[in-house]
Structures are given as structure tokens and as C-alpha cells.
Short mmCIF file of C-alpha atoms and ligand atoms in Angstrom, two decimals:
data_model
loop_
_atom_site.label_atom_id
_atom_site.label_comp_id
_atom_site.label_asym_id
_atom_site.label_seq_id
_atom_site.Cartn_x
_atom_site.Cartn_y
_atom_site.Cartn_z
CA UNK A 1 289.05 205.42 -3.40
CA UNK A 2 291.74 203.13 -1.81
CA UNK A 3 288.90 202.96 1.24
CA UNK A 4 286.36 202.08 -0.79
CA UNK A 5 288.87 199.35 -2.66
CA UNK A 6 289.23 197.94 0.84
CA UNK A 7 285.93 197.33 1.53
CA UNK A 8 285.38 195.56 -1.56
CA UNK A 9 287.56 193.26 -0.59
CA UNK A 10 287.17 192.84 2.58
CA UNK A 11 283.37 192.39 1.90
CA UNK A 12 284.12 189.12 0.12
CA UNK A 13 282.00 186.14 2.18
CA UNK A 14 283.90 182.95 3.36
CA UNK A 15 282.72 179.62 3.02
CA UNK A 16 283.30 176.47 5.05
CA UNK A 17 282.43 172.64 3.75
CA UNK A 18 282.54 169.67 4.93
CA UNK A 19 281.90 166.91 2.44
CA UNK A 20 280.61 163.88 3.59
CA UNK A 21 279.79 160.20 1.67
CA UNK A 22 280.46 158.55 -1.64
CA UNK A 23 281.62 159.88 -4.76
CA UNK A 24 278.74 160.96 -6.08
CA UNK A 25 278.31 163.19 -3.41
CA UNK A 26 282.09 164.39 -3.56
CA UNK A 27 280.74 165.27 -7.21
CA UNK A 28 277.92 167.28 -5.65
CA UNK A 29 280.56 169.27 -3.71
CA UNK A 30 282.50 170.10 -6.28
CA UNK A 31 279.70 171.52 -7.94
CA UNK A 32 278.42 173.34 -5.34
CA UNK A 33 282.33 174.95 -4.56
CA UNK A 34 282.57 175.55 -8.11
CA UNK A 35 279.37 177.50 -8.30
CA UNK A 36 280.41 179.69 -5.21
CA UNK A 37 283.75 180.50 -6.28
CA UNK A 38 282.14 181.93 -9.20
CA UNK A 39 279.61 183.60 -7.35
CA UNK A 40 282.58 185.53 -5.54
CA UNK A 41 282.54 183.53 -2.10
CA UNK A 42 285.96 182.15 -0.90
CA UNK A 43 285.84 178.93 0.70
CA UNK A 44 288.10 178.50 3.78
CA UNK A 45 289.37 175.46 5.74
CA UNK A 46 288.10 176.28 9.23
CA UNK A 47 285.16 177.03 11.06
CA UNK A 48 286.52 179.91 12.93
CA UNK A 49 286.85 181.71 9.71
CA UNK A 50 283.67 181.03 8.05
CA UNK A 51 280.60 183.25 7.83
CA UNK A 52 278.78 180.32 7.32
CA UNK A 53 279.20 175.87 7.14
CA UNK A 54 278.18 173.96 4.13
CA UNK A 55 277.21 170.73 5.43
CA UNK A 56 276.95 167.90 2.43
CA UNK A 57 275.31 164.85 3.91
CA UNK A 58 275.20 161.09 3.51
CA UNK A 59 272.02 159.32 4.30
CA UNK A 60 272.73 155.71 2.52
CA UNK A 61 273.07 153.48 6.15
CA UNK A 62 271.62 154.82 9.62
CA UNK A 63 275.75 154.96 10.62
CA UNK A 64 276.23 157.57 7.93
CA UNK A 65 273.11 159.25 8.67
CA UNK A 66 274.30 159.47 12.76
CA UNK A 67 278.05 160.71 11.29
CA UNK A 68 275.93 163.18 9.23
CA UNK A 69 273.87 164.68 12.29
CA UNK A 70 277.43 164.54 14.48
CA UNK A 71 278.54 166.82 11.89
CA UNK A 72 276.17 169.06 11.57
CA UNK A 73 275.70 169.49 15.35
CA UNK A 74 280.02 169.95 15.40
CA UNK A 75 279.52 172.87 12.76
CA UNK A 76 276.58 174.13 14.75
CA UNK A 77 278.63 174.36 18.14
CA UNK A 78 282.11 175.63 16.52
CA UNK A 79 280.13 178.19 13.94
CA UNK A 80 276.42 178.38 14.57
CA UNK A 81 275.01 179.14 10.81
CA UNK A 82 274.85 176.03 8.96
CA UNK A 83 273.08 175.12 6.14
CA UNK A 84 272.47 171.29 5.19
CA UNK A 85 272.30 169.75 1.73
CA UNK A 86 272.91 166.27 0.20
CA UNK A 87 271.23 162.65 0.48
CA UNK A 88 270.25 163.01 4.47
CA UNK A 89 268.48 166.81 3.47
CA UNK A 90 265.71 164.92 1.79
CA UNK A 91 264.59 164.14 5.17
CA UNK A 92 264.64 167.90 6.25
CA UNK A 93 262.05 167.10 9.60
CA UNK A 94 264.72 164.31 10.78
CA UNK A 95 267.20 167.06 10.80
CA UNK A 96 265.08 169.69 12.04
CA UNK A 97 264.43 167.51 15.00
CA UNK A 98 267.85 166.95 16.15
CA UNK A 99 269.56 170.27 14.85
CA UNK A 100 266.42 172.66 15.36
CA UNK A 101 269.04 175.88 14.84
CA UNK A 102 270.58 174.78 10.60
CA UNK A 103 269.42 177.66 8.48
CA UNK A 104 268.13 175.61 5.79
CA UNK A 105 268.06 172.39 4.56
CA UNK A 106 268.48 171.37 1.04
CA UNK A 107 267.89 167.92 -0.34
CA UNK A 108 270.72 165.96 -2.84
CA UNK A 109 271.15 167.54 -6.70
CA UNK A 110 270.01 170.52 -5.17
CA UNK A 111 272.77 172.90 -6.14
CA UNK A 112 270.73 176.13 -6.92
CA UNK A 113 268.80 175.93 -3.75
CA UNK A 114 271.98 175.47 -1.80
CA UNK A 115 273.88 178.23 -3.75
CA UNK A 116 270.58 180.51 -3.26
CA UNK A 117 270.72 179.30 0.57
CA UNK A 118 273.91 180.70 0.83
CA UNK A 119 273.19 184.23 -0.81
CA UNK A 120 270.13 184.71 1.20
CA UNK A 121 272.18 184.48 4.42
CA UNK A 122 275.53 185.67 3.31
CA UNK A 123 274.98 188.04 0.49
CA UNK A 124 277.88 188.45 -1.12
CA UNK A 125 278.87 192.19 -2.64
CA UNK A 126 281.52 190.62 -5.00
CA UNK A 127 279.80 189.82 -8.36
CA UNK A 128 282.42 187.34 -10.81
CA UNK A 129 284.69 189.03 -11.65
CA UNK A 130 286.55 187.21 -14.65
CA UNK A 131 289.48 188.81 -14.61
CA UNK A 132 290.41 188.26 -10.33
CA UNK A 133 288.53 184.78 -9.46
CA UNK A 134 290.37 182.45 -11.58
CA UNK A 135 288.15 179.87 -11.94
CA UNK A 136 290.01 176.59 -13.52
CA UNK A 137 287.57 175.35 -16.44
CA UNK A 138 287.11 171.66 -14.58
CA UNK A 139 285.83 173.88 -12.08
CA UNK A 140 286.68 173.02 -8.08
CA UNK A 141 288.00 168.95 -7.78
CA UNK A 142 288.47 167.75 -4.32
CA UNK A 143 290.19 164.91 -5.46
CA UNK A 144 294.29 164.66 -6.80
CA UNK A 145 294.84 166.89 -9.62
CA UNK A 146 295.61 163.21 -11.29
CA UNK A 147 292.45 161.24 -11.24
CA UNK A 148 288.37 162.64 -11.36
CA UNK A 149 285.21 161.33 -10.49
CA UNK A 150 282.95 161.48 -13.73
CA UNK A 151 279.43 161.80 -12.82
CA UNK A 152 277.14 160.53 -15.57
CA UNK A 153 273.87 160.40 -14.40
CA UNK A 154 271.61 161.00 -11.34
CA UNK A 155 268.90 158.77 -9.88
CA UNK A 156 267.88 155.38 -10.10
CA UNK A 157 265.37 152.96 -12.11
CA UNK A 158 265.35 150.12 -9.76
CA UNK A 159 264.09 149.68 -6.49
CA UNK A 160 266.28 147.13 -4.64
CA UNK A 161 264.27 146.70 -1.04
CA UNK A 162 267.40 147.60 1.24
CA UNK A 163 268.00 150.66 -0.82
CA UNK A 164 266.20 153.82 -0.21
CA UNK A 165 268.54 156.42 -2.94
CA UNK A 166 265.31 156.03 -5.25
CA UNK A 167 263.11 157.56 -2.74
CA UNK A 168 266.15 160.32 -1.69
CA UNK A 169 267.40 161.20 -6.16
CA UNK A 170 264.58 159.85 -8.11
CA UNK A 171 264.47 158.22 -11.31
CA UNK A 172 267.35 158.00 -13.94
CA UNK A 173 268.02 161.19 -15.02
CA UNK A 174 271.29 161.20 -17.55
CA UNK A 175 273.61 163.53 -18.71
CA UNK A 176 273.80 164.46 -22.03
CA UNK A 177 276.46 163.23 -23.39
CA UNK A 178 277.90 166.22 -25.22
CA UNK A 179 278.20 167.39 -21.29
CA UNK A 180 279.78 164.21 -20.34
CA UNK A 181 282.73 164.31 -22.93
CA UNK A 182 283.08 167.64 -22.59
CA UNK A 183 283.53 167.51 -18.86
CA UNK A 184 286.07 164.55 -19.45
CA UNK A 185 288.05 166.76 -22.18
CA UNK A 186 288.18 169.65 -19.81
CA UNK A 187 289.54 167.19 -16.94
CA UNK A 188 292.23 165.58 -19.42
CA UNK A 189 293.33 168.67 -20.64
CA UNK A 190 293.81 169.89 -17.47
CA UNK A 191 296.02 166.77 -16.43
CA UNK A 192 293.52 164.32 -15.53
CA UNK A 193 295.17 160.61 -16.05
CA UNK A 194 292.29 158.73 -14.81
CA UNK A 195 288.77 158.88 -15.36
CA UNK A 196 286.23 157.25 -12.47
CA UNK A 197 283.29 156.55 -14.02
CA UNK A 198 280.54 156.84 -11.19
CA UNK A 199 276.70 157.04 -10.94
CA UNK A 200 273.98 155.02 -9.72
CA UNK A 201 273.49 152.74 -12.09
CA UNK A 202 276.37 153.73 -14.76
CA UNK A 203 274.88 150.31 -17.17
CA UNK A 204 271.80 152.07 -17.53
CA UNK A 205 273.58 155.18 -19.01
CA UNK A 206 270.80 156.92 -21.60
CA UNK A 207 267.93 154.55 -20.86
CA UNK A 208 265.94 157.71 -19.98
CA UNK A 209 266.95 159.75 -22.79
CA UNK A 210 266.05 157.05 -25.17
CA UNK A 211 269.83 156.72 -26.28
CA UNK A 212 269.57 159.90 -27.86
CA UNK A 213 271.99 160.83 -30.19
CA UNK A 214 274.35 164.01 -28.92
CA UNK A 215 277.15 165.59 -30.80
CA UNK A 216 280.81 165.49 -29.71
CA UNK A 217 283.65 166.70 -31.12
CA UNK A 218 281.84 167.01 -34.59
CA UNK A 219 279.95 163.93 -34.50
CA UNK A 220 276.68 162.26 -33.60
CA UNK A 221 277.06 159.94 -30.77
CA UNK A 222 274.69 157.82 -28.57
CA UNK A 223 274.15 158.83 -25.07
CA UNK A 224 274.70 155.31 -24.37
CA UNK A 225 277.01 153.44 -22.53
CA UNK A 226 279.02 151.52 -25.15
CA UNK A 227 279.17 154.95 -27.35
CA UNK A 228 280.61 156.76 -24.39
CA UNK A 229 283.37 153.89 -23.41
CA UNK A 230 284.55 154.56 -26.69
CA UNK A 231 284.39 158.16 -26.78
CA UNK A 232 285.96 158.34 -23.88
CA UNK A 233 288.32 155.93 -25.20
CA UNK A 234 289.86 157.99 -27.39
CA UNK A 235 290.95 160.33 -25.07
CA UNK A 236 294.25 158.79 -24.06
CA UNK A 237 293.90 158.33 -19.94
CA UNK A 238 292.48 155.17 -18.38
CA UNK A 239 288.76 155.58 -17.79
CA UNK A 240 287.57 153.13 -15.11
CA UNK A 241 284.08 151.98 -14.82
CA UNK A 242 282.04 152.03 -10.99
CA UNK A 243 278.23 150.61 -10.23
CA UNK A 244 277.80 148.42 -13.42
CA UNK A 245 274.57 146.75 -13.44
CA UNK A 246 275.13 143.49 -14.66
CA UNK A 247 272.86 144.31 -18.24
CA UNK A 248 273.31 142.33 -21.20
CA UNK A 249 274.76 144.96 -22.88
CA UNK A 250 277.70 145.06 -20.98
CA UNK A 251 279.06 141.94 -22.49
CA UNK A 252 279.72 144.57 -25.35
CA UNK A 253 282.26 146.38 -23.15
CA UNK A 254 284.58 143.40 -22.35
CA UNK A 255 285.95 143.64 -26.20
CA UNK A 256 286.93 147.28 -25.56
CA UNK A 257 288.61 146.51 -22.16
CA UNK A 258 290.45 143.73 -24.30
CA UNK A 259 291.79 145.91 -26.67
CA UNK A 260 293.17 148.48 -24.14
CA UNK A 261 290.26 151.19 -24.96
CA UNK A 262 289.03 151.49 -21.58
CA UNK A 263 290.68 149.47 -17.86
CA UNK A 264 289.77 145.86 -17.45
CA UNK A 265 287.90 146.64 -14.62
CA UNK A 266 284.42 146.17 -13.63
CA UNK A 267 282.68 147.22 -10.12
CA UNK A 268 279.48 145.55 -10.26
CA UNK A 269 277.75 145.40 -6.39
CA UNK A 270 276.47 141.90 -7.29
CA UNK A 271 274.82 141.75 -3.64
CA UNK A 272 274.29 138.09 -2.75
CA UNK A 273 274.85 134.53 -4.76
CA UNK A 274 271.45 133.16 -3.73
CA UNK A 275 268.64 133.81 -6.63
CA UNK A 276 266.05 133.34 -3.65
CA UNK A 277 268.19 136.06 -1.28
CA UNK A 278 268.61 138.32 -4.96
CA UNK A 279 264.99 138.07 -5.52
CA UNK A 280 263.71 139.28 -1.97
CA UNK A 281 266.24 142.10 -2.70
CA UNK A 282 264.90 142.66 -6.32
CA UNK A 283 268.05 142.48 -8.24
CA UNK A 284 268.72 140.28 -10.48
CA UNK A 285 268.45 136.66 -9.86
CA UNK A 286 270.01 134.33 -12.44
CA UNK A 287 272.89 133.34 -11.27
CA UNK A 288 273.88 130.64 -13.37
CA UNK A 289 273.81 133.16 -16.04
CA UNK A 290 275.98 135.88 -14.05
CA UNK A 291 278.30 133.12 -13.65
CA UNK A 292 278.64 131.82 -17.08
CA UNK A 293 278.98 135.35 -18.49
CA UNK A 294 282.08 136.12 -15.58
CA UNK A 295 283.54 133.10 -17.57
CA UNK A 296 282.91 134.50 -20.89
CA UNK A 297 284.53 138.22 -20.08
CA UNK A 298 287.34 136.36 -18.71
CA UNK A 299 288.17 134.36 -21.81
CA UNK A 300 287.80 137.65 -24.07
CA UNK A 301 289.55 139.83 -21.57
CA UNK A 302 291.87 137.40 -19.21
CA UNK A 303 292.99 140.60 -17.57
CA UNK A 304 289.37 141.92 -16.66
CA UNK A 305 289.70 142.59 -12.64
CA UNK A 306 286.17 142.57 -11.01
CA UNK A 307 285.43 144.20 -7.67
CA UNK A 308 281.72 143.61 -6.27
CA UNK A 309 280.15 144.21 -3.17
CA UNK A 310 277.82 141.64 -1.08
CA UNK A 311 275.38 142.24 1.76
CA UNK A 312 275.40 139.16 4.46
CA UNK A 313 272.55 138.03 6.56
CA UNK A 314 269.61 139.70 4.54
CA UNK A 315 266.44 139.23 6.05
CA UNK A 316 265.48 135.11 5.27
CA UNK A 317 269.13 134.76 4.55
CA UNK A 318 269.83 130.41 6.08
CA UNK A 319 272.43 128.95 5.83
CA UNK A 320 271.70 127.55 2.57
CA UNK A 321 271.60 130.73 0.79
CA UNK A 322 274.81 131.67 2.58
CA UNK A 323 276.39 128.50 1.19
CA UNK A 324 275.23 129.76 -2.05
CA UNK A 325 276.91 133.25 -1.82
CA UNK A 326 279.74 131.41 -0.51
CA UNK A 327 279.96 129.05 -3.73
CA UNK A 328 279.51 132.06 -5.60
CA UNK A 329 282.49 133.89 -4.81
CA UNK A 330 284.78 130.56 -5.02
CA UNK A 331 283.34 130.38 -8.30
CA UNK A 332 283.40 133.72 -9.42
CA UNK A 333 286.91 134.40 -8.32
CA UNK A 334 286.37 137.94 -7.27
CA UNK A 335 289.43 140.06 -7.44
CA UNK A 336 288.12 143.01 -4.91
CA UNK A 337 285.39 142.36 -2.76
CA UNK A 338 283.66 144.92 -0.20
CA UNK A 339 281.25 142.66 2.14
CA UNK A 340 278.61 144.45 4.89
CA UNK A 341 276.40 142.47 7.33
CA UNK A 342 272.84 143.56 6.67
CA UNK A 343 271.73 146.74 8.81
CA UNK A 344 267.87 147.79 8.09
CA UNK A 345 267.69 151.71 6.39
CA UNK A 346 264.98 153.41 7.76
CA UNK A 347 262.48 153.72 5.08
CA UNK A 348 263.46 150.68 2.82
CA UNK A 349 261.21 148.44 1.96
CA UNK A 350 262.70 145.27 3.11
CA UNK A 351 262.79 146.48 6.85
CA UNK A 352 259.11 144.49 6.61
CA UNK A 353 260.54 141.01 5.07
CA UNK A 354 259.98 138.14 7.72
CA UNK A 355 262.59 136.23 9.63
CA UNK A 356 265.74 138.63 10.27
CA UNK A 357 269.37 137.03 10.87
CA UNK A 358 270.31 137.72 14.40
CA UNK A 359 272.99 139.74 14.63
CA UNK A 360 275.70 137.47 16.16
CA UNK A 361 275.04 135.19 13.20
CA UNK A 362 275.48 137.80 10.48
CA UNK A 363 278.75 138.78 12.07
CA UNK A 364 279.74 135.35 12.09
CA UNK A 365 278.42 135.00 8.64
CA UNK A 366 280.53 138.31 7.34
CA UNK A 367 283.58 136.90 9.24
CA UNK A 368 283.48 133.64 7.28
CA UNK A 369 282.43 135.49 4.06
CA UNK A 370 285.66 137.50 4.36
CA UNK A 371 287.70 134.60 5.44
CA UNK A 372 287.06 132.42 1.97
CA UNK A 373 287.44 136.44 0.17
CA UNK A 374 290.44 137.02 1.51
CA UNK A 375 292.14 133.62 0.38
CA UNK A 376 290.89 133.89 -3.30
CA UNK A 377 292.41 137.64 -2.94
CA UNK A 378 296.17 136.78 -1.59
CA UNK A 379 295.81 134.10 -4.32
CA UNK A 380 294.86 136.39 -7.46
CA UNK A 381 297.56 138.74 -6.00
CA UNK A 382 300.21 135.91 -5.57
CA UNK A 383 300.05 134.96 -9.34
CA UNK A 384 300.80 138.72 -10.50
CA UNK A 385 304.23 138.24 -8.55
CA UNK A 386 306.82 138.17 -12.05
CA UNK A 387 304.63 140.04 -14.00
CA UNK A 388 305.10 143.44 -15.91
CA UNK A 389 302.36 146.02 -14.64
CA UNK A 390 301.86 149.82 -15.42
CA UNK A 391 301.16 151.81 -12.10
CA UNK A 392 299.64 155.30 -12.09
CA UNK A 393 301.83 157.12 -9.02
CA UNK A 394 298.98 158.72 -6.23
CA UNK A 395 301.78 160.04 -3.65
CA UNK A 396 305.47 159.90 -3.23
CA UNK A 397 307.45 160.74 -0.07
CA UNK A 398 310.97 160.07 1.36
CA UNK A 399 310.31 156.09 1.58
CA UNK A 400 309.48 155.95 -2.32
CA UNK A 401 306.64 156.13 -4.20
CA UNK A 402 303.45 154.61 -4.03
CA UNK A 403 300.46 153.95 -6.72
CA UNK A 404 297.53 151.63 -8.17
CA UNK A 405 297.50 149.23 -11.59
CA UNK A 406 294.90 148.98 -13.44
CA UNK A 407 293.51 146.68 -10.95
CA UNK A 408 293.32 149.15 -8.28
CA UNK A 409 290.68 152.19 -7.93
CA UNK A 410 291.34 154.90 -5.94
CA UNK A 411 291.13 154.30 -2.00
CA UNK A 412 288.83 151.00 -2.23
CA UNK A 413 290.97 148.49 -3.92
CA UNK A 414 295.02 147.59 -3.41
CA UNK A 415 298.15 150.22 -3.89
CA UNK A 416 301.64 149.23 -5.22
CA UNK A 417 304.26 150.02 -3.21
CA UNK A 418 307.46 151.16 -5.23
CA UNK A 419 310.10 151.63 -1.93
CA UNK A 420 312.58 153.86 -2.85
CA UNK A 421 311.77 155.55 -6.38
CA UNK A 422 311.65 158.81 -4.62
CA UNK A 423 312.41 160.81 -7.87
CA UNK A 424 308.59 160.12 -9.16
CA UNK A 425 306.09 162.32 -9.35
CA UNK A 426 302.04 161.90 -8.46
CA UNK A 427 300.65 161.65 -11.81
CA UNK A 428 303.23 159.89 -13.69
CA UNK A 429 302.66 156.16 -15.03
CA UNK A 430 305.58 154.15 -14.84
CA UNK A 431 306.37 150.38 -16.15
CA UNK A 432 306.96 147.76 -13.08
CA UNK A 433 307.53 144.41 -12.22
CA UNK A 434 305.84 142.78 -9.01
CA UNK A 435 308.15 140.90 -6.71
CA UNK A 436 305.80 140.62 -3.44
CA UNK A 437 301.95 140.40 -2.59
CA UNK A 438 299.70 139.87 0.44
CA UNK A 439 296.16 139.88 0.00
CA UNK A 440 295.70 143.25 -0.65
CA UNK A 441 298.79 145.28 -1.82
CA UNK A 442 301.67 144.40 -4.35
CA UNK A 443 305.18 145.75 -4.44
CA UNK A 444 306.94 146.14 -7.42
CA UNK A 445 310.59 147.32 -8.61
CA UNK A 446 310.29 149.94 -11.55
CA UNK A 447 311.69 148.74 -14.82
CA UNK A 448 314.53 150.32 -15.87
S1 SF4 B 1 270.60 149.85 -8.16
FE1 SF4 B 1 269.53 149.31 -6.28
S2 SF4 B 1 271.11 149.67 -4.69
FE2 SF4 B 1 271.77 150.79 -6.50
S3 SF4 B 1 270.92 152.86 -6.24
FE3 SF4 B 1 269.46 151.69 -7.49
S4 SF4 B 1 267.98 150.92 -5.99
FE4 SF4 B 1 269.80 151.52 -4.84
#
């Protein structure tokens, strides 16, 4: 008996990951460990202990695709049976080519084929067990107990011509949004103090579904994007919003930011400030309009911070149109800005628009882009200096303690440094007031 007991356990199949990409992909992974766990395997930390490697790609930018293959070919060499999933697996021959000896390949959202993948060549002899794998109900998280990624929808409706995620996740496919909320109850409940509200295109929430009304908590509610702010809302943590589209109806999330129901803060990747740049790119192109609504959130919600994202030297970018993207952000007055100089995806569609920037100029052009960012940045930060802020603690170690405002997502925007408030604990908001800036970070003494 106590043989056979043995072998049980010792039959159990271990796992190894590596994660690669955005947050939506982090998402995927924690999906795909959740689903494992349950399934009986155990997921270990190192190659030399896995039956078999995980590998969850990122195919956005040829640079993540080449990190992708390096990884792949690292799992390959230190383990040998790897199987591939994620954004890159949708272009299973590209892999093939480089890495003839992966197992399988399975392409993003794929999470049965992967899990399936991994039972064909590691069958495990554990079924779930309920009462000896403890499965938390938010399932795995990769990220701080504190703050989750919420994923609300998959795919995309547009078809910007540097972008190829259409082609790799398809259409707009929402969740409903009794999943959604009850995702985001299980994460609160389970100590979750901020919510990171992440998809493609999170604006177009429910455009697929028709806004179709779902139930939650007793009650018909919209899968829509306003109905979900305030759902979510409601549920006492700060919910932060990523990859706004910059829709009309967003204007009706401003009053909700204003009256403390969700973070003033918007991440909308508004690209480039040139309508004719914007229209080779196929996103939106008024700009006068983008501008004069900035101005209108602002005077509803002074507070609102906005991070955004810009792409320098697209094909037929001159200097005109850089002067343009340039005004823009003086205008605009950015808070957080991510800037890339323009690298052609293989597959997108405007890899065959005339007249590329040569590379020397589109460094220079991202050099001075970050430049003019940068000052408007120390700036913004420089006028917090005095004021009262609330800061949500990430880590704390011997030096003191160190966190993010509202102003501040997790590991893309600023931290505030709190030196010597060693007694904190990750998780726990505190009241402070900011007595130093530079153009990214702000430290502040906690209020007594
Ligand atoms: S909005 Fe544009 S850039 Fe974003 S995923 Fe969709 S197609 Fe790609």
C-alpha cells in the first residue's frame, strides 16, 4: 500500500514556464498554470527539474520575436522537450525552421491545445484531487499578491498598418461580463488592491457582443465599458484603465475618474500627432479634436494623468509631421510617455508604404522626441512637490519602502520612494506628502 502511495506521488509530472511579453500574455500564463495545477502537474522553477518547458511567446516587434526563438532554443539545449504557445506560435513554420526539435506549437488564446499538448507528452497519473491541490479561486497570478492584470477581451477590430496582433488573435472577442466581475471579485477578495485593466482595445469593450446585457451580483448590466467602470467601481480597490482607444464614449469615463470611482488615469497609445502620419497608420486622425477633448477631461478631472505611446519615423514621416507630433505633445502635456523609432513587423501592412526614414534620422528623431518628453515630465512631476498623495506600497526593504500614486502603473510609469518607513507592508496604501521629483520618480515623507 505505502509502495503504491509512493508511486502516486512520485508519478506527479513537473512543469517548467517561461513567460515572455506584455500583459496580456502574462494573463495567458496564468491561465495556462492555473489549468495545469488543476490538472495535477506541478510547475517548477528550473529546467533541470522539468519533464517538460512551456514556452509562452511574444511576436509583437521582430526583437521580441528573436528573444522568443533565443528562448526557446535555451529551453531546447538545457531540457530538450519544449512545447511553444503564445503570439509568435501563430507562425508555427517560422519556428519550425529555426527550432526543428519543439514538440508542438500552439498559437495565442490557445489554452486547451497547450494544456492537451502537455498531456499528450507528459501524461499525468494524478487526476484533481480537491482535497490535496489547493487551488486558490483567482487561480495562479504571476504578478504581487497586491495588484492583477484584468483581461477583458481578446482580439482586435482595427487594423493599424504597423500592427500585425489582428492577423496573430483575430477579431474582438469580449468577455462576458458576469466573467469579468466575477474574476475581479475573486481577485479583491483575495487581497487584490489594484485592478489593471488590459486588452487590446479595452474602449471597444462589448462592441462584439452588441453591449449585451449580463447579470452581476443580482443585476442586469451592460457588457460595456462605462457599465463595467462602474461595476467595478464599487468594489473598493483602484481599478486602472490600459489601451484606451480614444472613442467618444470615453468622454463618459472622465466624470467617474472625477468622482474617485475609478484612477484618473488613462493609457491611450495615441501613436503620432500628424493626421497625415495617423492616417497612413489607420488610426484615428483628428487631432484637433483629440486635443480639444485632452482639454475637456482635464477641466472635469484636473487630476486625470495620461500615459500614451508614439512611434517616430513612420514610413513618409518629414520633418513636418515630426514637428507636428512634436507640437502635439507640448500641447497635450503628456504625463507618461513610452516613444519607439519605427521598426517594420514582418507581415504588417505598412512594410509596403513608400519613402522609409533612414535609420540615423529616426534615432535622431526619437532622441529629440524624448528630449521635449522628458522636460514636460520633470515639470508635471515638479508641481506635485507639496502635495498630499496616496501611494499603494509594491516592496519594502531595509532602506524603506517604496510604491506608485495613482499616477503610476505598475513597472511602466514612476515609483515613490518613501526612505526609511521600513515598518510598511507591500499592499498597504498609505497617505504622503511629496518633497522631491526628477522626471520620473517622486519621494515623499508619510503623513503622520
Ligand atoms: S488597435 Fe491597432 S495597434 Fe492596437 S492591437 Fe488593434 S490593430 Fe494593433
Amino acid at each position: 500500500m505505502t509502495a503504491s502511495n509512493d508511486e502516486t506521488i512520485q508519478s506527479t509530472q513537473k512543469v517548467g514556464f517561461i513567460s515572455l511579453g506584455c500583459p496580456k500574455a502574462l494573463v495567458d500564463s496564468e491561465r495556462i498554470l492555473t489549468q495545469l495545477r488543476i490538472d495535477g502537474y506541478e510547475i517548477v522553477p528550473t529546467y533541470e527539474n522539468a519533464d517538460i518547458v512551456v514556452v509562452n511567446t511574444c511576436g509583437f516587434i521582430d526583437a521580441a520575436k528573436q528573444e522568443s526563438l533565443d528562448a526557446i532554443g535555451e529551453a531546447l539545449t538545457e531540457n530538450g522537450r519544449v512545447i511553444v504557445t503564445g503570439c509568435m506560435g501563430a507562425d508555427a513554420a517560422k519556428i519550425r525552421e529555426v527550432h526543428p526539435k519543439v514538440l508542438a506549437v500552439t498559437g495565442p488564446q490557445a489554452y486547451e491545445e497547450v494544456v492537451s499538448a502537455v498531456h499528450q507528452y507528459v501524461p499525468t497519473q494524478l487526476g484533481h484531487n480537491p482535497f490535496i491541490d489547493l487551488i486558490p479561486p483567482t487561480g495562479i497570478k504571476l504578478t504581487p499578491r497586491h495588484y492583477a492584470y484584468l483581461k477583458i477581451s481578446e482580439g482586435c477590430n482595427h487594423r493599424c498598418t504597423f500592427c500585425i496582433i489582428p492577423s496573430m488573435r483575430g477579431d474582438l472577442v469580449s468577455r462576458p461580463i458576469g466573467d469579468v466581475m466575477g474574476e475581479a471579485k475573486r481577485l479583491v477578495d483575495a487581497g487584490t488592491q489594484e485592478l489593471l485593466i488590459i486588452s487590446q482595445d479595452t474602449s471597444a469593450y462589448g462592441v462584439d457582443l452588441k453591449y449585451r446585457t449580463g447579470f452581476w451580483d443580482g443585476r442586469p448590466v451592460k457588457t460595456k465599458l462605462t457599465d463595467l467602470c462602474e461595476a467595478l467601481g464599487e468594489l473598493g480597490v483602484w481599478v486602472r484603465l490600459h489601451y484606451v482607444y480614444p472613442y467618444p464614449h470615453v468622454d463618459h469615463i472622465i466624470p467617474m475618474m472625477a468622482e474617485g470611482k475609478i484612477l484618473p488615469y488613462l493609457d491611450i497609445p495615441f501613436q503620432h500627432g500628424s493626421p497625415r502620419i495617423l492616417q497612413l497608420m489607420k488610426r484615428p486622425g483628428d487631432i484637433d479634436n483629440t486635443l480639444s477633448r485632452i482639454h475637456q477631461w482635464r477641466n472635469i478631472c484636473p487630476d486625470l494623468t495620461l500615459r500614451s505611446t508614439f512611434i517616430v519615423g513612420f514610413p513618409g514621416e518629414t520633418e513636418g509631421d515630426f514637428q507636428q507630433l512634436l507640437d502635439f505633445i507640448e500641447e497635450a502635456q503628456l504625463d507618461r510617455v513610452g516613444a519607439f523609432a519605427y521598426s517594420p513587423v514582418e507581415g504588417a501592412t505598412a512594410n509596403a508604404l513608400p519613402d522609409p526614414v533612414p535609420e540615423e534620422l529616426k534615432q535622431e528623431r526619437l532622441a529629440r522626441f524624448m528630449e521635449v518628453q522628458a522636460r514636460i515630465s520633470a515639470d508635471k512631476l515638479q508641481k506635485k512637490i507639496g502635495k498630499r498623495i496616496e501611494v499603494l506600497i509594491d516592496e519594502v526593504d531595509e532602506e524603506g519602502a517604496v510604491g506608485r500614486s495613482h499616477a503610476d502603473a505598475p513597472e511602466i510609469d514612476g515609483m515613490v520612494f518613501l526612505n526609511g518607513d521600513t515598518e510598511l507592508k507591500p499592499g498597504q496604501k498609505v497617505m504622503a506628502t511629496v518633497f522631491a521629483a526628477d522626471e520620473h520618480d517622486l519621494w515623499a515623507d508619510r503623513d503622520e
